[in-house]
CSV table of C-alpha atoms and ligand atoms in Angstrom, one decimal:
chain,number,residue,atom,x,y,z
A,1,MET,CA,-23.4,-2.0,-16.6
A,2,GLY,CA,-21.4,-4.9,-18.3
A,3,VAL,CA,-18.4,-4.4,-16.7
A,4,ALA,CA,-16.2,-7.3,-15.8
A,5,LEU,CA,-14.6,-6.0,-12.6
A,6,LYS,CA,-11.9,-8.4,-11.6
A,7,SER,CA,-9.9,-7.4,-8.6
A,8,ARG,CA,-7.4,-9.1,-7.0
A,9,SER,CA,-8.5,-8.6,-3.3
A,10,ARG,CA,-9.1,-11.7,-1.4
A,11,ARG,CA,-11.6,-12.9,1.3
A,12,LEU,CA,-10.4,-14.0,4.7
A,13,LEU,CA,-13.8,-15.3,5.2
A,14,TYR,CA,-16.2,-16.9,2.8
A,15,ILE,CA,-19.5,-18.7,2.9
A,16,SER,CA,-18.9,-22.5,2.7
A,17,ALA,CA,-21.3,-25.0,0.8
A,18,GLN,CA,-23.3,-25.4,3.9
A,19,GLY,CA,-23.7,-21.5,4.2
A,20,THR,CA,-21.4,-21.3,7.3
A,21,LEU,CA,-19.0,-18.6,7.9
A,22,VAL,CA,-15.5,-20.2,8.0
A,23,ALA,CA,-12.2,-19.2,7.9
A,24,SER,CA,-10.7,-19.9,4.3
A,25,PRO,CA,-7.8,-22.2,4.8
A,26,LEU,CA,-5.8,-19.9,2.5
A,27,ALA,CA,-7.1,-16.9,3.9
A,28,TYR,CA,-3.2,-16.3,5.1
A,29,ALA,CA,-1.5,-17.2,2.2
A,30,ASP,CA,-3.9,-14.8,0.4
A,31,ALA,CA,-5.0,-11.9,2.8
A,32,PRO,CA,-2.9,-8.6,1.3
A,33,LEU,CA,-2.3,-6.8,4.7
A,34,ASP,CA,-1.7,-9.3,7.3
A,35,TYR,CA,1.8,-9.6,6.2
A,36,PHE,CA,3.1,-7.2,8.8
A,37,LEU,CA,3.3,-10.4,11.0
A,38,HIS,CA,6.1,-11.3,8.3
A,39,ALA,CA,8.3,-8.7,7.3
A,40,ALA,CA,10.4,-8.7,4.6
A,41,GLY,CA,13.0,-6.1,4.9
A,42,PRO,CA,14.8,-4.6,7.8
A,43,ALA,CA,12.8,-1.4,8.0
A,44,ALA,CA,9.8,-3.8,9.0
A,45,THR,CA,11.7,-6.2,11.0
A,46,PRO,CA,11.9,-4.7,14.4
A,47,THR,CA,8.3,-3.6,14.4
A,48,MET,CA,7.4,-7.4,13.4
A,49,HIS,CA,9.3,-8.6,16.5
A,50,LEU,CA,7.3,-5.9,18.7
A,51,GLY,CA,4.3,-7.0,17.4
A,52,TRP,CA,4.9,-10.5,18.4
A,53,GLY,CA,6.2,-9.9,21.4
A,54,LEU,CA,3.4,-7.6,22.5
A,55,ALA,CA,1.3,-10.2,21.5
A,56,ALA,CA,3.0,-12.9,23.3
A,57,MET,CA,2.8,-10.4,26.3
A,58,CYS,CA,-0.8,-9.9,26.2
A,59,VAL,CA,-1.3,-13.9,25.6
A,60,ALA,CA,0.6,-14.6,28.6
A,61,VAL,CA,-1.4,-12.1,30.9
A,62,VAL,CA,-4.8,-14.0,29.9
A,63,ILE,CA,-3.2,-17.2,30.7
A,64,ILE,CA,-1.8,-16.2,34.0
A,65,ILE,CA,-5.2,-14.3,35.2
A,66,ALA,CA,-7.6,-17.2,34.1
A,67,LEU,CA,-5.2,-19.5,35.7
A,68,LEU,CA,-5.2,-17.2,39.2
A,69,LEU,CA,-9.1,-17.0,38.8
A,70,THR,CA,-9.2,-20.6,38.6
A,71,VAL,CA,-7.2,-21.2,41.4
A,72,ALA,CA,-9.4,-18.8,43.5
A,73,MET,CA,-12.4,-20.3,42.7
A,74,ALA,CA,-11.5,-23.6,43.6
A,75,ARG,CA,-10.3,-22.8,46.8
A,76,ARG,CA,-12.3,-22.4,49.9
A,77,ARG,CA,-12.6,-19.2,52.1
A,78,PRO,CA,-10.8,-19.8,55.2
A,79,GLU,CA,-14.0,-20.1,58.2
A,80,ALA,CA,-15.9,-17.3,59.6
A,81,ALA,CA,-13.2,-15.5,61.6
A,82,SER,CA,-11.7,-13.3,58.9
A,83,ARG,CA,-15.0,-12.8,56.6
A,84,ALA,CA,-14.8,-9.4,56.7
A,85,ILE,CA,-13.5,-8.0,53.4
A,86,GLY,CA,-10.0,-6.6,53.6
A,87,LYS,CA,-9.3,-9.0,56.3
A,88,GLU,CA,-8.5,-12.3,54.3
A,89,GLU,CA,-4.8,-13.4,55.2
A,90,GLY,CA,-2.8,-11.9,52.4
A,91,GLY,CA,-5.3,-10.2,50.4
A,92,MET,CA,-2.8,-6.7,50.3
A,93,ARG,CA,0.3,-8.7,49.7
A,94,TRP,CA,-1.5,-9.9,46.2
A,95,LEU,CA,-2.5,-6.5,45.5
A,96,SER,CA,0.7,-5.3,45.5
A,97,ILE,CA,2.4,-7.9,43.9
A,98,GLY,CA,0.0,-7.8,40.9
A,99,VAL,CA,0.4,-4.0,40.5
A,100,GLY,CA,3.9,-4.3,40.8
A,101,VAL,CA,4.1,-6.9,38.3
A,102,SER,CA,1.9,-4.8,36.0
A,103,THR,CA,3.8,-1.7,36.1
A,104,VAL,CA,7.3,-3.6,35.3
A,105,ALA,CA,5.6,-5.1,32.4
A,106,LEU,CA,4.3,-1.9,30.9
A,107,LEU,CA,7.6,-0.3,31.4
A,108,VAL,CA,9.2,-3.0,29.8
A,109,SER,CA,6.7,-2.8,26.7
A,110,LEU,CA,7.1,0.8,26.9
A,111,ALA,CA,10.9,0.6,26.7
A,112,TYR,CA,10.9,-1.8,23.8
A,113,THR,CA,8.4,0.2,21.7
A,114,LEU,CA,10.5,3.3,22.0
A,115,VAL,CA,13.5,1.2,21.2
A,116,THR,CA,11.8,0.1,18.2
A,117,LEU,CA,10.8,3.4,17.1
A,118,GLN,CA,14.3,4.6,17.3
A,119,ALA,CA,15.3,1.6,15.2
A,120,VAL,CA,13.1,2.2,12.3
A,121,ALA,CA,13.1,5.6,12.2
A,122,GLN,CA,16.2,6.1,10.4
A,123,PRO,CA,17.8,4.0,7.4
A,124,THR,CA,20.8,2.3,8.7
A,125,LEU,CA,22.8,3.1,5.7
A,126,THR,CA,22.7,5.9,3.2
A,127,PRO,CA,20.1,5.1,0.7
A,128,GLY,CA,21.0,3.6,-2.5
A,129,LEU,CA,17.9,5.2,-4.2
A,130,ASN,CA,15.7,8.0,-3.7
A,131,ILE,CA,12.3,8.3,-4.7
A,132,THR,CA,9.5,10.7,-4.0
A,133,VAL,CA,6.1,9.7,-3.9
A,134,THR,CA,2.9,12.0,-3.7
A,135,ALA,CA,-0.4,10.7,-2.6
A,136,TYR,CA,-3.8,12.1,-4.7
A,137,ASP,CA,-7.2,11.4,-4.3
A,138,TRP,CA,-7.3,8.5,-5.2
A,139,TRP,CA,-3.7,7.3,-6.5
A,140,TRP,CA,0.1,7.6,-6.1
A,141,LYS,CA,2.5,9.5,-8.1
A,142,VAL,CA,6.0,8.0,-7.9
A,143,ASP,CA,9.0,10.4,-8.8
A,144,TYR,CA,12.6,8.6,-9.9
A,145,ALA,CA,14.0,12.1,-9.6
A,146,ASP,CA,18.2,12.1,-9.8
A,147,ASP,CA,19.2,15.4,-8.3
A,148,SER,CA,22.2,15.2,-10.2
A,149,ASP,CA,21.0,14.4,-13.8
A,150,ALA,CA,17.9,16.0,-14.8
A,151,ASP,CA,17.4,13.8,-17.6
A,152,ASN,CA,17.8,10.8,-15.7
A,153,ARG,CA,14.4,11.3,-14.4
A,154,PHE,CA,10.9,9.7,-14.8
A,155,VAL,CA,7.5,9.5,-13.1
A,156,THR,CA,5.3,6.7,-13.2
A,157,ALA,CA,2.2,6.1,-11.0
A,158,ASN,CA,0.8,3.1,-8.6
A,159,GLU,CA,3.9,0.6,-8.7
A,160,ILE,CA,7.2,1.3,-7.3
A,161,HIS,CA,10.1,-0.7,-8.6
A,162,ILE,CA,13.1,-1.0,-5.9
A,163,PRO,CA,16.3,-3.3,-5.9
A,164,VAL,CA,16.7,-6.0,-3.9
A,165,GLY,CA,18.9,-5.2,-0.7
A,166,VAL,CA,19.0,-1.9,-1.3
A,167,PRO,CA,17.9,0.7,1.3
A,168,VAL,CA,15.3,3.2,-0.4
A,169,ARG,CA,14.4,6.5,1.0
A,170,ILE,CA,11.0,7.9,0.1
A,171,GLY,CA,10.0,11.8,0.4
A,172,LEU,CA,6.1,11.5,0.9
A,173,LYS,CA,4.1,14.3,-0.2
A,174,SER,CA,0.2,14.9,-0.6
A,175,ALA,CA,-1.2,17.0,-2.9
A,176,ASP,CA,-4.7,17.3,-1.6
A,177,VAL,CA,-6.0,15.9,2.0
A,178,ILE,CA,-3.8,13.6,4.3
A,179,HIS,CA,-3.1,10.0,3.2
A,180,ALA,CA,-0.9,7.3,4.7
A,181,PHE,CA,1.5,5.0,2.9
A,182,TRP,CA,1.8,1.7,4.3
A,183,VAL,CA,3.3,-1.4,2.5
A,184,PRO,CA,2.9,-4.1,5.6
A,185,ARG,CA,5.8,-6.2,4.8
A,186,LEU,CA,8.3,-3.5,4.2
A,187,ALA,CA,7.9,-0.5,6.6
A,188,GLY,CA,5.2,0.8,9.3
A,189,LYS,CA,2.8,3.5,8.3
A,190,THR,CA,3.8,6.8,7.7
A,191,GLN,CA,1.2,9.9,6.8
A,192,ALA,CA,1.6,11.7,3.8
A,193,ILE,CA,0.5,15.6,4.6
A,194,PRO,CA,-0.1,18.4,2.4
A,195,GLY,CA,2.8,21.2,2.6
A,196,GLN,CA,5.4,18.7,4.1
A,197,THR,CA,7.5,16.2,3.1
A,198,ASN,CA,7.6,13.0,5.2
A,199,ARG,CA,10.7,10.6,5.3
A,200,GLN,CA,9.9,7.2,5.1
A,201,TRP,CA,12.5,4.2,4.3
A,202,ILE,CA,11.7,0.7,3.0
A,203,GLU,CA,14.1,-2.2,1.8
A,204,ALA,CA,13.4,-5.6,0.6
A,205,ASP,CA,15.5,-9.0,1.1
A,206,THR,CA,13.8,-10.8,-1.5
A,207,PRO,CA,12.7,-10.4,-5.0
A,208,GLY,CA,8.6,-9.8,-4.9
A,209,VAL,CA,5.4,-7.7,-5.3
A,210,TYR,CA,4.8,-6.2,-1.9
A,211,ARG,CA,1.1,-5.1,-1.7
A,212,GLY,CA,0.6,-1.4,-0.3
A,213,GLN,CA,-2.4,0.3,0.7
A,214,CYS,CA,-3.4,4.2,1.6
A,215,THR,CA,-4.4,3.6,5.2
A,216,GLN,CA,-5.7,7.0,6.2
A,217,PHE,CA,-9.5,7.6,5.5
A,218,CYS,CA,-9.2,10.5,2.5
A,219,GLY,CA,-12.7,9.9,0.7
A,220,ALA,CA,-14.8,8.1,-1.2
A,221,GLN,CA,-12.1,5.6,-3.1
A,222,HIS,CA,-9.8,5.5,0.0
A,223,ALA,CA,-10.3,1.9,-0.5
A,224,HIS,CA,-9.0,1.9,-3.9
A,225,MET,CA,-5.8,3.5,-3.3
A,226,ALA,CA,-3.5,0.6,-3.5
A,227,PHE,CA,-0.3,0.4,-4.9
A,228,ASP,CA,2.5,-2.1,-5.5
A,229,VAL,CA,6.2,-2.0,-4.4
A,230,VAL,CA,8.1,-4.7,-7.0
A,231,ALA,CA,11.7,-5.5,-5.7
A,232,GLN,CA,13.7,-7.0,-8.5
A,233,PRO,CA,17.4,-8.3,-8.5
A,234,ARG,CA,19.4,-5.2,-9.6
A,235,ALA,CA,19.9,-6.3,-13.4
A,236,GLU,CA,16.2,-6.5,-13.7
A,237,PHE,CA,15.8,-3.2,-12.0
A,238,ASP,CA,17.8,-1.4,-14.1
A,239,ALA,CA,16.4,-2.8,-17.4
A,240,TRP,CA,13.1,-1.7,-16.2
A,241,ARG,CA,14.4,1.6,-15.4
A,242,ALA,CA,16.0,2.2,-18.7
A,243,ALA,CA,12.6,1.2,-20.5
A,244,GLN,CA,10.7,3.6,-18.2
A,245,LEU,CA,13.2,6.5,-18.9
A,246,ARG,CA,12.7,6.3,-22.6
A,247,GLN,CA,9.9,8.4,-24.2
A,248,ALA,CA,7.0,7.1,-26.2
A,249,ALA,CA,7.3,6.3,-29.7
A,250,VAL,CA,6.0,8.9,-32.5
A,251,PRO,CA,3.1,7.2,-34.2
A,252,VAL,CA,3.6,6.2,-37.7
A,253,ASP,CA,0.6,4.0,-38.3
A,254,ASP,CA,-2.7,5.6,-39.3
A,255,ALA,CA,-4.8,4.0,-36.6
A,256,VAL,CA,-2.4,5.0,-34.0
A,257,GLN,CA,-2.2,8.4,-35.0
A,258,ALA,CA,-6.1,8.7,-34.9
A,259,GLY,CA,-5.4,7.3,-31.4
A,260,GLN,CA,-2.9,10.2,-30.2
A,261,LYS,CA,-5.2,12.9,-31.7
A,262,ILE,CA,-7.9,11.4,-29.8
A,263,PHE,CA,-6.0,11.4,-26.9
A,264,MET,CA,-4.2,15.0,-27.4
A,265,ASP,CA,-8.0,16.1,-27.4
A,266,ARG,CA,-9.7,14.8,-24.6
A,267,CYS,CA,-7.1,13.0,-22.2
A,268,ALA,CA,-3.7,15.4,-22.8
A,269,GLY,CA,-5.3,17.8,-20.0
A,270,CYS,CA,-4.8,15.8,-17.6
A,271,HIS,CA,-2.4,13.5,-18.4
A,272,THR,CA,1.4,13.4,-19.7
A,273,VAL,CA,3.0,11.1,-22.2
A,274,ARG,CA,6.6,12.0,-22.5
A,275,GLY,CA,7.4,12.3,-26.1
A,276,SER,CA,4.5,13.8,-27.1
A,277,ASP,CA,2.6,17.2,-26.3
A,278,ALA,CA,0.6,15.9,-23.8
A,279,ALA,CA,1.5,17.4,-20.4
A,280,GLY,CA,-1.3,17.5,-18.3
A,281,MET,CA,0.0,17.4,-14.5
A,282,HIS,CA,-2.8,16.0,-12.3
A,283,ALA,CA,-3.6,12.3,-13.3
A,284,PRO,CA,-1.4,9.5,-13.7
A,285,ASP,CA,1.7,10.0,-16.3
A,286,LEU,CA,0.6,7.2,-19.1
A,287,THR,CA,3.9,7.4,-20.8
A,288,HIS,CA,4.2,3.7,-19.8
A,289,VAL,CA,1.3,2.7,-18.7
A,290,GLY,CA,1.1,-0.5,-20.2
A,291,SER,CA,4.1,-1.9,-18.4
A,292,ARG,CA,2.0,-1.3,-15.1
A,293,GLU,CA,0.4,-4.7,-13.7
A,294,ARG,CA,-3.0,-2.7,-12.5
A,295,LEU,CA,-4.9,0.1,-13.8
A,296,ALA,CA,-6.6,3.0,-11.1
A,297,ALA,CA,-4.7,1.9,-8.1
A,298,GLY,CA,-5.4,-1.6,-7.7
A,299,THR,CA,-8.9,-1.5,-9.1
A,300,LEU,CA,-8.4,-3.4,-12.1
A,301,THR,CA,-5.7,-5.6,-13.6
A,302,ASN,CA,-4.2,-4.4,-16.8
A,303,THR,CA,-5.8,-5.8,-19.6
A,304,PRO,CA,-6.6,-4.2,-23.1
A,305,GLU,CA,-10.2,-4.4,-22.2
A,306,HIS,CA,-9.9,-3.2,-18.7
A,307,LEU,CA,-8.0,-0.1,-20.3
A,308,LEU,CA,-11.4,0.7,-22.5
A,309,ASP,CA,-14.0,-0.3,-19.7
A,310,TRP,CA,-12.1,2.2,-17.6
A,311,ILE,CA,-12.3,5.0,-20.1
A,312,ARG,CA,-16.1,4.4,-20.7
A,313,HIS,CA,-16.9,3.6,-17.6
A,314,ALA,CA,-14.3,5.0,-14.7
A,315,GLN,CA,-17.1,6.9,-12.9
A,316,GLN,CA,-19.2,3.2,-12.3
A,317,ILE,CA,-15.6,1.5,-11.8
A,318,LYS,CA,-14.2,4.1,-9.1
A,319,PRO,CA,-17.4,6.6,-8.6
A,320,ASP,CA,-16.2,10.3,-7.6
A,321,SER,CA,-12.6,9.5,-8.8
A,322,LEU,CA,-11.2,12.2,-10.5
A,323,MET,CA,-11.1,11.0,-14.2
A,324,PRO,CA,-14.6,11.4,-15.9
A,325,SER,CA,-16.2,8.6,-18.1
A,326,PHE,CA,-16.0,9.0,-21.7
A,327,THR,CA,-18.6,8.2,-24.5
A,328,LEU,CA,-16.6,7.0,-27.5
A,329,LYS,CA,-17.8,5.8,-31.0
A,330,ALA,CA,-16.7,2.3,-31.6
A,331,GLN,CA,-14.1,3.6,-34.2
A,332,ASP,CA,-12.5,6.3,-32.2
A,333,ALA,CA,-12.5,3.6,-29.2
A,334,ALA,CA,-10.8,1.6,-31.5
A,335,ALA,CA,-8.2,4.1,-32.4
A,336,LEU,CA,-7.9,5.1,-28.6
A,337,SER,CA,-6.9,1.6,-28.0
A,338,ALA,CA,-4.4,1.0,-30.9
A,339,TYR,CA,-2.3,4.4,-29.5
A,340,LEU,CA,-2.9,3.3,-25.7
A,341,ALA,CA,-1.2,-0.2,-26.5
A,342,THR,CA,1.9,1.6,-27.9
A,343,LEU,CA,2.6,3.0,-24.4
A,344,ARG,CA,4.5,0.1,-23.1
B,401,HEC,C1,-9.9,15.3,-15.8
B,401,HEC,C2,-9.0,15.0,-15.7
B,401,HEC,C3,-8.7,13.7,-16.7
B,401,HEC,C4,-9.1,13.3,-18.1
B,401,HEC,C5,-9.6,14.5,-18.9
B,401,HEC,C6,-8.8,12.3,-18.4
B,401,HEC,N1,-8.3,11.4,-17.3
B,401,HEC,FE1,-7.4,9.7,-17.1
B,401,HEC,N2,-7.4,9.9,-15.2
B,401,HEC,C7,-7.3,10.8,-14.8
B,401,HEC,C8,-7.0,10.6,-13.1
B,401,HEC,C9,-7.4,11.5,-11.8
B,401,HEC,C10,-6.7,9.2,-12.6
B,401,HEC,C11,-6.7,8.7,-11.6
B,401,HEC,C12,-7.7,7.9,-11.1
B,401,HEC,C13,-7.6,6.9,-9.9
B,401,HEC,O1,-6.9,6.1,-9.6
B,401,HEC,O2,-8.4,7.4,-8.7
B,401,HEC,C14,-6.6,9.0,-14.0
B,401,HEC,C15,-6.4,7.3,-14.5
B,401,HEC,C16,-6.3,7.2,-15.7
B,401,HEC,C17,-5.8,5.6,-16.3
B,401,HEC,C18,-5.3,4.6,-15.3
B,401,HEC,C19,-3.8,5.0,-14.9
B,401,HEC,C20,-2.8,4.0,-13.9
B,401,HEC,O3,-2.0,3.8,-14.2
B,401,HEC,O4,-3.3,3.8,-12.7
B,401,HEC,C21,-5.7,5.3,-17.6
B,401,HEC,C22,-5.7,4.7,-18.6
B,401,HEC,C23,-6.4,6.9,-18.2
B,401,HEC,N3,-6.7,7.6,-17.0
B,401,HEC,C24,-6.6,7.1,-19.5
B,401,HEC,C25,-7.4,8.4,-19.7
B,401,HEC,C26,-7.6,8.7,-21.3
B,401,HEC,C27,-7.5,7.6,-22.4
B,401,HEC,C28,-8.3,9.6,-21.2
B,401,HEC,C29,-9.0,10.2,-22.5
B,401,HEC,C30,-9.7,9.6,-23.1
B,401,HEC,C31,-8.3,10.4,-20.1
B,401,HEC,N4,-7.6,9.1,-18.9
B,401,HEC,C32,-9.0,11.3,-19.4
B,401,HEC,C33,-7.7,12.1,-15.0
B,401,HEC,C34,-8.3,12.3,-15.9
B,402,CU,CU1,-7.1,6.8,1.8
């Protein structure tokens, strides 16, 4: 089909030159979702400790059992007298010790799990930012609404910006089926369920881009339902926010105007561009699409070529997605590209 598909997802395992399956030495650094082992904020830290704690406990159990088994195998049985099963000296005592120790260990891990759940359920402080995230087949709408000021509102998609060190409260909704919101380094998973608003909170200690993913199977393109959380220092975040609040510029250039006309005819039924008459509600807001790092929920990096590839081949790139592929004459494609390039 001739579409250059550049995916950012990386491989944990690769086939080496000799044809053997080896773990990439960089796999750890590159794998996007193993990060729950390395929390980057207070909403994820207790879960990370729990994860490591339970893992340590499991390892200890395996080691202890292996040692006991080795000792048992090495030891000679006492002679004939007490051969009958159950008559071995001390057998019952060991049984009680084993059951007792396991019971205590399980109760401790249960208590630890409950304490952790309690710790991550509520944000510790009053949130510094409220956003609403709505999951769609197969992308994320991100709504920065400000209850006190209707003008201070904008909607974007698949890229959530947050200020560093600020607890962010997320109202989580779904427009269709059940999805789940997961940013491993920032918080545990929370389901997005149609007809209700679930609460989730995240907070990042350090600036960075934190990968998120839908983790509830939701149909054909579930795997291509990723997003990024971009944590920025306050000033950078404020600048981003101010840019997002701006409406799209009204085109003056002829080519751009021609492109906007094509957009109004073919795209505006689904997509919104604030500042124009395009007000479609069931697809990503494109007012500042150029400012986003990736297209179609993490499927493509956002370059002008990929943008046009996506418009022409959405159904090959992301089969069954709710965006049709468009046949465009070269001239129309150029005009549309010129218009889309202004949406940044
Ligand atoms: C029938 C509704 C529909 C129409 C018409 C439509 N789109 Fe889309 N578009 C979507 C949906 C739904 C998505 C999200 C797809 C996904 O990621 O699964 C999307 C995604 C996109 C994206 C990626 C946005 C992002 O931030 O990831 C771009 C760019 C885009 N469309 C451009 C266009 C253009 C240009 C046209 C007109 C030529 C158009 N669309 C027509 C429904 C539509
Ligand atoms: Cu999903």
